[in-house]
CSV table of C-alpha atoms and ligand atoms in Angstrom, one decimal:
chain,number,residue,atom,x,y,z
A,24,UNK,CA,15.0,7.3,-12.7
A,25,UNK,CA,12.2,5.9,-10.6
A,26,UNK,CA,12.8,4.9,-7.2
A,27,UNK,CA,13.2,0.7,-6.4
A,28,UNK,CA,9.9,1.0,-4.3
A,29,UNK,CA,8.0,3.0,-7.1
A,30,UNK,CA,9.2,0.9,-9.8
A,31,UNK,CA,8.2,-2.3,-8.3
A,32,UNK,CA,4.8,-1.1,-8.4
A,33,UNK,CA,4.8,0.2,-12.0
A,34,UNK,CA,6.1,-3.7,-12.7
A,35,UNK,CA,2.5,-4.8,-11.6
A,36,UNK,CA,1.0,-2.9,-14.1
A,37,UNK,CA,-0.6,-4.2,-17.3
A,38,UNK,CA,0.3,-3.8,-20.4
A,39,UNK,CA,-2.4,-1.1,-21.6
A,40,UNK,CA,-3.8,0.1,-18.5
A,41,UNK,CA,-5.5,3.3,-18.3
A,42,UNK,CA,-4.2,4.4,-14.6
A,43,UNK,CA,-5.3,6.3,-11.8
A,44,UNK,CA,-2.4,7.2,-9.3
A,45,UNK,CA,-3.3,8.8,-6.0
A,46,UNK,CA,-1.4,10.9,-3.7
A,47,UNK,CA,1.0,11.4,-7.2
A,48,UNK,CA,3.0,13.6,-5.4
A,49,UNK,CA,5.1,14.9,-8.7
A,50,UNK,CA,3.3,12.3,-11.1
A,51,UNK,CA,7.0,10.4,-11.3
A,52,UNK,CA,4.8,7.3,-11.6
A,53,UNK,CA,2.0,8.1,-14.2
A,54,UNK,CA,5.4,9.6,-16.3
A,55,UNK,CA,6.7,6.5,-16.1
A,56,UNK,CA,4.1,4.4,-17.5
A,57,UNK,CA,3.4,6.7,-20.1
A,58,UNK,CA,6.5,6.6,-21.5
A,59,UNK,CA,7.5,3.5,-21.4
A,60,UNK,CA,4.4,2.6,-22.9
A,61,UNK,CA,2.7,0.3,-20.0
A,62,UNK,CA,-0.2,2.8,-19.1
A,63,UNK,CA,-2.2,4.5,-22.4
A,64,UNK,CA,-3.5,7.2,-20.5
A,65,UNK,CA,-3.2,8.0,-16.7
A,66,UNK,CA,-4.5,10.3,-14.4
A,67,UNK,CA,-2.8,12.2,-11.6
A,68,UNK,CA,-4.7,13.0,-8.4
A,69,UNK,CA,-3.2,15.1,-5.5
A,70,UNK,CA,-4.8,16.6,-2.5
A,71,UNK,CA,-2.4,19.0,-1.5
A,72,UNK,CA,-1.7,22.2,-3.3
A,73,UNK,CA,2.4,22.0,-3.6
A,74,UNK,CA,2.8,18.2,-5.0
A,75,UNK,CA,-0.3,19.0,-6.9
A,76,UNK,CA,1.8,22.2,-8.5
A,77,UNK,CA,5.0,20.0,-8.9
A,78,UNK,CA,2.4,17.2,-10.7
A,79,UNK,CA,1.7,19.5,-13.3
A,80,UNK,CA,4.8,20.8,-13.8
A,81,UNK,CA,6.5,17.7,-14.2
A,82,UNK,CA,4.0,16.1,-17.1
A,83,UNK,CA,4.6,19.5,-18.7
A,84,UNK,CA,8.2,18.7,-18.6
A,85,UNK,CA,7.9,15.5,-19.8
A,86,UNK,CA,5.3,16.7,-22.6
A,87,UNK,CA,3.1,14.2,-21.7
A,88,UNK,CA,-0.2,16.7,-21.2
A,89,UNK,CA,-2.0,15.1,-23.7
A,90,UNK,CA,-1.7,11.7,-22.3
A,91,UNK,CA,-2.2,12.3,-18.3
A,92,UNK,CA,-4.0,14.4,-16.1
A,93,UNK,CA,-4.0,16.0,-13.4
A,94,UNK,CA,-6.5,16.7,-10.6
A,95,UNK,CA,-6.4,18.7,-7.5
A,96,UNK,CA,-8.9,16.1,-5.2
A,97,UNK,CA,-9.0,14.0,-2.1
A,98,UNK,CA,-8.3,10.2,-3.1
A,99,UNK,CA,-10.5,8.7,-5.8
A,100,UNK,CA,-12.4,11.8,-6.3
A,101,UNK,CA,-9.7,12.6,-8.9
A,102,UNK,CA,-11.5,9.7,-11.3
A,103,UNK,CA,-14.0,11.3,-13.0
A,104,UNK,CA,-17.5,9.8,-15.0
A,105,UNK,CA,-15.6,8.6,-18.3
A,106,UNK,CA,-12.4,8.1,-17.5
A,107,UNK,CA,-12.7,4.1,-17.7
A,108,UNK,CA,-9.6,3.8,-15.0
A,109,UNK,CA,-8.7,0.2,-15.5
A,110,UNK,CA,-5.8,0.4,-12.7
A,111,UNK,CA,-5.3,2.5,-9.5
A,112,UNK,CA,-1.9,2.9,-7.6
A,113,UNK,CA,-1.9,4.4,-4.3
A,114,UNK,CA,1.6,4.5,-3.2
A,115,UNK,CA,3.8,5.9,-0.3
A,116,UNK,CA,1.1,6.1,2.7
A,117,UNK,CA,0.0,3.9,5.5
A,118,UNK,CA,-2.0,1.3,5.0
A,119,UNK,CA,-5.4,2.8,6.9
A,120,UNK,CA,-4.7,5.6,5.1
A,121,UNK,CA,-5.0,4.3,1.8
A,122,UNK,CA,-8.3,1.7,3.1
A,123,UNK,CA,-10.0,5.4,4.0
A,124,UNK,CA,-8.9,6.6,0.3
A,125,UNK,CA,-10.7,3.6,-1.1
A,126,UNK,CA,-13.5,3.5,0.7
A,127,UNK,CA,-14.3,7.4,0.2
A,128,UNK,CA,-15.2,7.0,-2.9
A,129,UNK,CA,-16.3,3.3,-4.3
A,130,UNK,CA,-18.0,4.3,-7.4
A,131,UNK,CA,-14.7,5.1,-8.5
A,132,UNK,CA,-13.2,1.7,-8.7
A,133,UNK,CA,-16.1,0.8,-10.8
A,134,UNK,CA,-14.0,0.1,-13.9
A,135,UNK,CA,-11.2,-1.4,-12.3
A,136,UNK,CA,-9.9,-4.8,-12.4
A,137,UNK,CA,-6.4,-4.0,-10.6
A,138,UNK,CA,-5.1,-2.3,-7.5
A,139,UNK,CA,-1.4,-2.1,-6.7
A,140,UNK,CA,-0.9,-0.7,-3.2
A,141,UNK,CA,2.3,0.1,-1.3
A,142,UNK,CA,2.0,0.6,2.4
A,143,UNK,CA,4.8,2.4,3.7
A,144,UNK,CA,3.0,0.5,7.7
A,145,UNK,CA,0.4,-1.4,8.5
A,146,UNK,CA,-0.3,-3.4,5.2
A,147,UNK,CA,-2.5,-5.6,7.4
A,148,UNK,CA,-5.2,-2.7,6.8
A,149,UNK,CA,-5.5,-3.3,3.5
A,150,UNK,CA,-5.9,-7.1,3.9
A,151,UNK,CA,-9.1,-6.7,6.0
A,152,UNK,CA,-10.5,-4.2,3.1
A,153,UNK,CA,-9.9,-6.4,0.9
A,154,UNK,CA,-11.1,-9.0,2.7
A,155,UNK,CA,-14.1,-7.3,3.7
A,156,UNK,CA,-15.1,-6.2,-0.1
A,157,UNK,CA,-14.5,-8.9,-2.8
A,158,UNK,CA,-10.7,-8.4,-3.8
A,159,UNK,CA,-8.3,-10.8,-3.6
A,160,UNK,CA,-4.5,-10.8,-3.4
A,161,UNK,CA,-2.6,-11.7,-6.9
A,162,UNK,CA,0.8,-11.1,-5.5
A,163,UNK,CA,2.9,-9.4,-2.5
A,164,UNK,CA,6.2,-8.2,-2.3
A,165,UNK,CA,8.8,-6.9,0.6
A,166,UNK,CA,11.7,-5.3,-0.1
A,167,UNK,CA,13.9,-2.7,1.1
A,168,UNK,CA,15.3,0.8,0.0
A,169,UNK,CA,17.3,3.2,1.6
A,170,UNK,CA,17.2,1.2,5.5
A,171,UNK,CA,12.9,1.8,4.8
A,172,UNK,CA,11.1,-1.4,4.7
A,173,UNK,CA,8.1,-1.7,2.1
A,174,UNK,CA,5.5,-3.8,0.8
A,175,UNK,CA,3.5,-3.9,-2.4
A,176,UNK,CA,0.1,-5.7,-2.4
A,177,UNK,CA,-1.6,-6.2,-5.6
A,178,UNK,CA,-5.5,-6.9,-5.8
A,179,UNK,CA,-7.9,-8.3,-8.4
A,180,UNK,CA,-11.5,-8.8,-7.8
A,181,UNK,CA,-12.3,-12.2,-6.2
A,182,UNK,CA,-12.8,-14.1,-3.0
A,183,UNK,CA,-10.2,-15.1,-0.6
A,184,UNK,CA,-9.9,-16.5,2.5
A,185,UNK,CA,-6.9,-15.5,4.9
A,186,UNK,CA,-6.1,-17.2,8.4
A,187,UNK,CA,-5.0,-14.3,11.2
A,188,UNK,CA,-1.5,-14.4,10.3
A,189,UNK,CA,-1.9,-14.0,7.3
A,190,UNK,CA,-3.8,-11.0,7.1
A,191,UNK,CA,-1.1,-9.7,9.4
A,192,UNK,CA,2.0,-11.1,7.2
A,193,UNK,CA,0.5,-11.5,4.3
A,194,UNK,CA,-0.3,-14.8,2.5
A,195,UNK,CA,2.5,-14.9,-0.5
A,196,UNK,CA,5.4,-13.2,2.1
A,197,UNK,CA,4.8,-15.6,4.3
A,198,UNK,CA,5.4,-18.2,2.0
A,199,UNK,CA,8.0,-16.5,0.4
A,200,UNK,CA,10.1,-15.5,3.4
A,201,UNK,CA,12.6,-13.4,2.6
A,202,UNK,CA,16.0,-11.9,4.2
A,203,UNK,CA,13.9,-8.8,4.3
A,204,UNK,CA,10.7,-10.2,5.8
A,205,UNK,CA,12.4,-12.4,8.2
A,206,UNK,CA,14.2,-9.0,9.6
A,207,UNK,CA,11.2,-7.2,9.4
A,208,UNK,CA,8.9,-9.5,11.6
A,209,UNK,CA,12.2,-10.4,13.8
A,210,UNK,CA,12.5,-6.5,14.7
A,211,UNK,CA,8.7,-6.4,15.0
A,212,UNK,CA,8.7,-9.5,17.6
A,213,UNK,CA,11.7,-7.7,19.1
A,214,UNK,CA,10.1,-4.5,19.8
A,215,UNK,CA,6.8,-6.2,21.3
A,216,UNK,CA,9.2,-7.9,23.7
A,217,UNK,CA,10.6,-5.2,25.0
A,218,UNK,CA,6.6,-3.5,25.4
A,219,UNK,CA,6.2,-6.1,27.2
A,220,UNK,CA,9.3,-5.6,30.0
A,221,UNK,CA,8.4,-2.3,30.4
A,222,UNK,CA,4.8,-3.5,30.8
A,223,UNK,CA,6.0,-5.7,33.3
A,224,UNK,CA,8.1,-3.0,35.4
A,225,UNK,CA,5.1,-1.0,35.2
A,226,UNK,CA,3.1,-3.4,37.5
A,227,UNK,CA,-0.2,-5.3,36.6
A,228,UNK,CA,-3.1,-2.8,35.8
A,229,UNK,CA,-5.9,-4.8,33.9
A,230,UNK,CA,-4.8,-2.7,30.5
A,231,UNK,CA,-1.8,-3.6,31.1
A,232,UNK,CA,-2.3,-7.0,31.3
A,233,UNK,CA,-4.5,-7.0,28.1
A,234,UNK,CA,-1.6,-5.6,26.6
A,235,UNK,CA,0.7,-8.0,27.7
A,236,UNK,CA,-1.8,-10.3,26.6
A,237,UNK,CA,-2.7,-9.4,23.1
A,238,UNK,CA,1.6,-8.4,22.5
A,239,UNK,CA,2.2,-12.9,23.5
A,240,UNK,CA,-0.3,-13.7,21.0
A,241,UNK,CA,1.2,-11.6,18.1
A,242,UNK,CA,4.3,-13.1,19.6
A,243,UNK,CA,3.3,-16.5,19.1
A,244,UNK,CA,1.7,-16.1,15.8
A,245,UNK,CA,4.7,-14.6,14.1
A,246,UNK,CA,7.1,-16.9,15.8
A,247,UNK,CA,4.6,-19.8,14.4
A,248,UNK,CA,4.6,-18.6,10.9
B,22,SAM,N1,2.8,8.3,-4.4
B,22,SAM,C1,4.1,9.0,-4.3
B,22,SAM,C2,5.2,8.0,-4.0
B,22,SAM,O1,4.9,6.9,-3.6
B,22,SAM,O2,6.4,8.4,-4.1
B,22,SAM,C3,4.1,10.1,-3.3
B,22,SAM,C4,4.0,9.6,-1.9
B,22,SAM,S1,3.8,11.0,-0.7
B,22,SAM,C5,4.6,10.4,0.7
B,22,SAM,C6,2.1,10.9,-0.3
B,22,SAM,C7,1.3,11.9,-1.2
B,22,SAM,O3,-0.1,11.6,-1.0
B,22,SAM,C8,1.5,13.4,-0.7
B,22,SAM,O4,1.9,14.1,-1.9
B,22,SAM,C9,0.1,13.8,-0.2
B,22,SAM,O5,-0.2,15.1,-0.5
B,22,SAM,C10,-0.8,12.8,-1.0
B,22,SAM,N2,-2.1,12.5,-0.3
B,22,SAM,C11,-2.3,12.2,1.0
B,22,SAM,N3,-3.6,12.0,1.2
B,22,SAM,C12,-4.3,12.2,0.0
B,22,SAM,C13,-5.6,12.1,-0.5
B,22,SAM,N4,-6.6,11.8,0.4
B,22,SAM,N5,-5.9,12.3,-1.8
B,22,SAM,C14,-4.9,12.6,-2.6
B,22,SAM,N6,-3.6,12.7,-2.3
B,22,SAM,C15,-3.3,12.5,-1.0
């Protein structure tokens, strides 16, 4: 059984998708969209030689060879010229570590229409890529597994425009405010205050103050939102 987190972003993935899931770690993902019929063909990329092992294994297992593949490459270099990806998932990292996976290796998100991300920290990096290269966010979700705190971001190609705090919140949690995001961003405003006591203890150097600074107005915009 897939995880909460893992299947909330197979849930934002059409029907009929040809899929490209990065950083598979033992392909549980691609597995499940085979099966249950959402992706027609996926592909599998790892990096690292042990999750890439466990990859293989487990489509074996599953007897899904014919259907998914798997590649031993950094990020998007697992796509190759042919594979007409449709969807890529990049799951289970931070969020500037997924941007630097997308931006490796553009060409590779040529046939794509979708992206479903999941941040495990700092989703606001991926709002500024997106920003920054023509995708816009369809949907955003927050929830919560096991005490860990996650988000799923989910891009189509368009234009958007997003005000500060929403780049750091993110446009449909903000409006959607959840139990879960309200906690999240009321820890987050929590732990800036108390940076900012020991700034204050520390005395005044003029880092310190831009510190102090720049902590008050992420302060104020989260308390505004
Ligand atoms: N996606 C799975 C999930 O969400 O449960 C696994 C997440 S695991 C924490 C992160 C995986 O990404 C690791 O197996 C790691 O080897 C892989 N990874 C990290 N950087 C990568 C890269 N540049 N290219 C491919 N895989 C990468």
């Amino acid at each position: 059984k897939l995880s909460k987190r893992l299947e909330k972003v197979a849930s934002f993935v059409p029907t009929g998708a040809v899929v490209a899931d990065i950083g598979s770690d033992h392909a549980y993902l691609p597995c499940y969209l085979v099966h249950k019929g959402i992706a027609s063909r996926a592909v599998a990329g790892e990096v690292v030689k042990g999750p890439y092992e466990s990859a293989v294994k487990q489509v074996r297992t599953e007897g899904l060879t014919d259907k998914i593949t798997v590649r031993m490459a950094d990020g998007l270099a697992a796509v190759e010229e042919g594979d007409e990806i449709t969807a890529v998932t990049i799951a289970g990292m931070g969020g500037p570590l997924i941007v630097s996976i997308l931006e490796k290796h553009p060409q590779a998100l040529k046939t794509v229409t979708r992206l479903i991300l999941q941040p495990n920290i700092h989703a606001k990096a991926i709002r500024e890529w997106a920003l920054a290269n023509q995708w816009a966010i369809q949907d955003e979700v927050i929830l919560e597994e096991d005490g860990k705190v996650y988000e799923v971001l989910v891009l189509q190609r368009g234009e958007m425009k997003l005000t500060e705090a929403e780049i750091l919140l993110g446009p449909k949690l903000m409006n959607a405010k959840t139990p879960v995001f309200v906690e999240k961003w009321s820890r987050e405003i929590a732990n800036w205050q108390r940076v900012q006591q020991a700034i204050e203890q520390a005395g005044k150097t003029p880092e310190n103050q831009a510190k102090h600074e720049e902590l008050s107005h992420l302060i104020k915009l989260v308390q505004e939102a």
